[in-house]
Structures are given as structure tokens and as C-alpha cells.
Coordinates of C-alpha atoms in Angstrom, one line a residue:
X257 CA -18.9 -9.3 -8.9
X258 CA -15.8 -8.4 -7.5
X259 CA -14.8 -5.3 -8.1
X260 CA -10.7 -3.9 -7.6
X261 CA -11.1 -0.2 -6.5
X262 CA -7.3 0.9 -7.8
X263 CA -5.6 1.6 -10.4
X264 CA -2.5 -0.3 -9.0
X265 CA -0.9 -3.0 -11.2
X266 CA 0.8 -4.7 -7.8
X267 CA -2.8 -4.8 -5.8
X268 CA -4.6 -6.5 -9.0
X269 CA -1.6 -9.2 -8.9
X270 CA -2.2 -9.9 -5.7
X271 CA -6.2 -10.1 -5.1
X272 CA -5.3 -12.5 -8.3
X273 CA -3.2 -15.0 -5.8
X274 CA -6.8 -15.4 -4.1
X275 CA -9.6 -14.6 -6.8
X276 CA -10.0 -16.2 -10.1
X277 CA -12.0 -13.9 -11.3
X278 CA -12.7 -10.1 -10.6
X279 CA -13.1 -6.7 -12.5
X280 CA -10.7 -3.3 -12.2
X281 CA -12.1 0.1 -11.8
X282 CA -10.2 3.1 -10.4
X283 CA -12.0 5.0 -8.4
X284 CA -12.3 8.7 -8.4
X285 CA -13.1 9.5 -4.8
X286 CA -11.4 12.4 -2.7
X287 CA -8.4 11.1 -1.5
X288 CA -7.6 14.5 0.7
X289 CA -7.1 13.2 4.3
X290 CA -6.4 14.4 7.8
X291 CA -3.5 12.4 8.9
X292 CA -3.4 13.7 12.4
X293 CA -5.6 11.5 13.4
X294 CA -3.3 8.6 12.9
X295 CA -1.6 7.0 9.7
X296 CA -3.5 3.6 10.4
X297 CA -7.2 5.4 10.5
X298 CA -6.3 7.7 7.1
X299 CA -5.4 4.7 5.2
X300 CA -8.8 2.6 6.9
X301 CA -10.5 5.5 5.9
X302 CA -9.1 6.5 2.3
X303 CA -9.6 2.4 1.0
X304 CA -13.4 2.9 2.6
X305 CA -13.6 6.0 0.4
X306 CA -12.0 4.5 -3.0
X307 CA -14.9 1.5 -1.9
X308 CA -17.3 3.2 -1.6
X309 CA -16.7 5.6 -4.5
X310 CA -17.1 2.9 -6.9
X311 CA -19.7 0.6 -5.0
X312 CA -22.3 4.0 -5.0
X313 CA -22.6 3.1 -9.3
X314 CA -22.2 -1.0 -8.3
X315 CA -25.1 -2.2 -6.6
X316 CA -24.8 -6.1 -6.3
X317 CA -21.5 -6.1 -6.2
X318 CA -18.6 -6.6 -3.8
X319 CA -15.9 -3.4 -3.9
X320 CA -12.6 -4.1 -2.4
X321 CA -10.7 -0.8 -1.7
X322 CA -6.9 0.2 0.0
X323 CA -4.6 2.3 0.7
X324 CA -0.8 2.1 1.9
X325 CA 1.5 4.6 3.4
X326 CA 5.4 4.2 4.9
X327 CA 5.0 6.1 8.4
X328 CA 8.8 6.5 10.2
X329 CA 9.1 8.4 13.5
X330 CA 4.8 9.0 13.1
X331 CA 5.4 10.9 9.8
X332 CA 3.9 9.5 6.7
X333 CA 5.6 9.3 3.4
X334 CA 3.6 9.0 0.9
X335 CA 4.5 8.9 -3.2
X336 CA 7.6 11.1 -3.8
X337 CA 6.3 14.0 -5.6
X338 CA 10.1 14.0 -7.8
X339 CA 13.7 12.9 -7.7
X340 CA 14.5 15.1 -4.7
X341 CA 11.4 14.4 -2.7
X342 CA 12.4 10.2 -3.3
X343 CA 16.2 10.9 -2.3
X344 CA 14.9 12.8 0.9
X345 CA 12.4 9.7 1.8
X346 CA 15.1 7.1 0.9
X347 CA 18.0 8.7 3.2
X348 CA 15.6 9.0 5.9
X349 CA 14.8 5.5 5.6
X350 CA 18.6 4.4 5.5
X351 CA 19.6 1.8 8.3
X352 CA 16.8 2.1 10.4
X353 CA 13.0 0.8 11.3
X354 CA 9.6 2.7 9.4
X355 CA 6.0 0.9 9.3
X356 CA 4.0 -0.1 6.4
X357 CA 0.0 0.6 7.1
X358 CA -2.4 -0.8 4.5
X359 CA -6.1 -0.2 4.9
X360 CA -8.4 -2.6 3.3
X361 CA -12.3 -1.9 2.5
X362 CA -15.0 -4.6 1.0
X363 CA -18.3 -3.7 0.4
X364 CA -21.2 -5.3 -0.7
X365 CA -24.7 -5.9 -0.6
X366 CA -23.9 -7.4 3.0
X367 CA -22.5 -4.2 4.3
X368 CA -19.0 -2.9 4.9
X369 CA -16.2 -4.2 6.5
X370 CA -12.0 -2.7 6.7
X371 CA -9.3 -3.5 8.5
X372 CA -5.6 -2.0 8.6
X373 CA -2.8 -4.0 8.4
X374 CA 1.2 -3.0 9.5
X375 CA 4.3 -4.5 9.0
X376 CA 7.8 -2.8 10.6
X377 CA 10.6 -3.4 7.8
X378 CA 14.3 -2.5 8.7
X379 CA 16.5 -1.1 6.1
X380 CA 19.7 -1.0 5.6
X381 CA 22.7 1.6 6.0
X382 CA 22.0 3.3 2.1
X383 CA 24.6 5.1 0.5
X384 CA 24.0 8.0 -1.8
X385 CA 25.2 5.9 -4.5
X386 CA 22.6 3.6 -3.8
X387 CA 19.9 6.0 -3.8
X388 CA 20.7 7.8 -7.0
X389 CA 21.2 4.5 -8.5
X390 CA 17.4 3.4 -7.4
X391 CA 15.7 6.6 -8.2
X392 CA 17.6 6.5 -11.9
X393 CA 15.2 3.1 -12.2
X394 CA 12.4 5.2 -12.3
X395 CA 10.9 2.5 -9.2
X396 CA 10.2 5.2 -6.2
X397 CA 7.6 7.2 -8.4
X398 CA 4.7 5.6 -7.7
X399 CA 5.4 4.0 -4.8
X400 CA 4.5 5.2 -1.0
X401 CA 8.4 5.8 0.9
X402 CA 9.3 6.0 -3.0
X403 CA 10.5 2.1 -2.9
X404 CA 8.8 -1.1 -4.1
X405 CA 10.0 -4.3 -2.0
X406 CA 9.0 -6.4 -4.4
X407 CA 11.2 -5.1 -7.5
X408 CA 14.9 -3.7 -7.2
X409 CA 14.0 -1.9 -3.7
X410 CA 14.2 -5.4 -1.7
X411 CA 17.9 -5.0 -1.9
X412 CA 17.7 -2.1 1.1
X413 CA 15.3 -4.4 3.2
X414 CA 17.5 -6.0 6.0
X415 CA 14.3 -7.1 7.7
X416 CA 10.5 -7.6 7.7
X417 CA 8.5 -8.3 10.5
X418 CA 4.7 -9.0 9.7
X419 CA 3.0 -9.3 6.1
X420 CA 4.7 -9.1 3.1
X421 CA 2.3 -8.4 1.0
X422 CA 1.0 -5.5 3.1
X423 CA 4.3 -3.7 2.1
X424 CA 3.6 -4.8 -1.3
X425 CA -0.1 -3.2 -1.1
X426 CA -2.9 -5.6 -0.3
X427 CA -2.5 -7.9 3.0
X428 CA -3.4 -11.1 1.6
X429 CA -4.4 -13.5 4.0
X430 CA -5.9 -11.1 5.8
X431 CA -8.0 -10.0 3.0
X432 CA -9.1 -13.7 1.8
X433 CA -10.2 -14.4 4.7
X434 CA -12.8 -11.3 5.3
X435 CA -14.1 -12.3 1.7
X436 CA -14.9 -15.7 3.0
X437 CA -16.8 -14.4 6.0
X438 CA -19.1 -11.7 3.5
X439 CA -21.9 -13.8 2.5

């Protein structure tokens, strides 16, 4: 059985594109991490922790963990704490390029494999009116960097360089290839 160690509805939807059957089990892993090691290493570590926490009581199953962050000028933007925090993040991203890093870990009886996918995203300049409107939709609050490219936040994106599904939260093509190699 394949288990997705995530409560994200977006990851569940994306995994459904490559697997017909899987279960979801939310990981209770500690998500405290030392960001000074770099965002790519940190998201890979978090993905491994999430997968390991579920795999510990699911021997014989394949467990997938993932974590996503937005990085602007080397600074990690996680999920906003409140509307003011969301506005600060969106103002910082306005008219700029940033990176979205998604770490993925796959664990099973055959071992552990992990990787990080990085996609560059460029935003249009945003007006305060656009930012306030978007915050009022409620979308920013459960998303790294305070936006969802797959929802209303797509209207802010001028360019994307890399894997779109990395930005959504699960790099589907790379994960599919990794799952094919697990046996």
C-alpha cells in the first residue's frame, strides 16, 4: 500500500494523477527545522521526517512525505500567521522572482529515496487593492508564501520556470519516476 503522509488536499489530488490507489495518513512529525542549512536541505529533511513518522508504524508500506517553501532572496516564506503576515509576503513577492522548493521522500521496505525540486516563479507587480482582495478570499492562509498558483493566486504569476506541480506542492513527474524505480 502507498501512504501519503500529508493533510494537503493539493498533494492528494496530484498523487491521484499517478496512482489509482493510495491512503492518506497525516504525519505528526516535528516540523521544527534549522533553516540556516539552506531551504533545499531543510525541505528534504522535513519530507523525510514526515515520511519516517508514518513509516514507523506502517512496515511493508511505501510512504511519501513532502514539504514546500517559498524562498525570496534566501529568506524562507512559510505559511502566513495572519492577514498582516500574508500582506507582507505578497508585497515582498510583488514584481519579483522567487523560488519554490518542494522536498519529497519515499520510504519503503526497499529503503529511502528523497529529492528536491526547485521552480522559479515571477510575479507581476501587485497593487494594495489586489493584495487586500486576495487576502479576503482566505486562500493565502494555508499556503507557503501566502499564495496558491492553482487557485486565484494564479493571477499574480507572470512567468514560471520549472515544474508547475512543484509549486502546487508535489512534483508529479519526478515522483512518478522515483516510484517506478522503488522495486
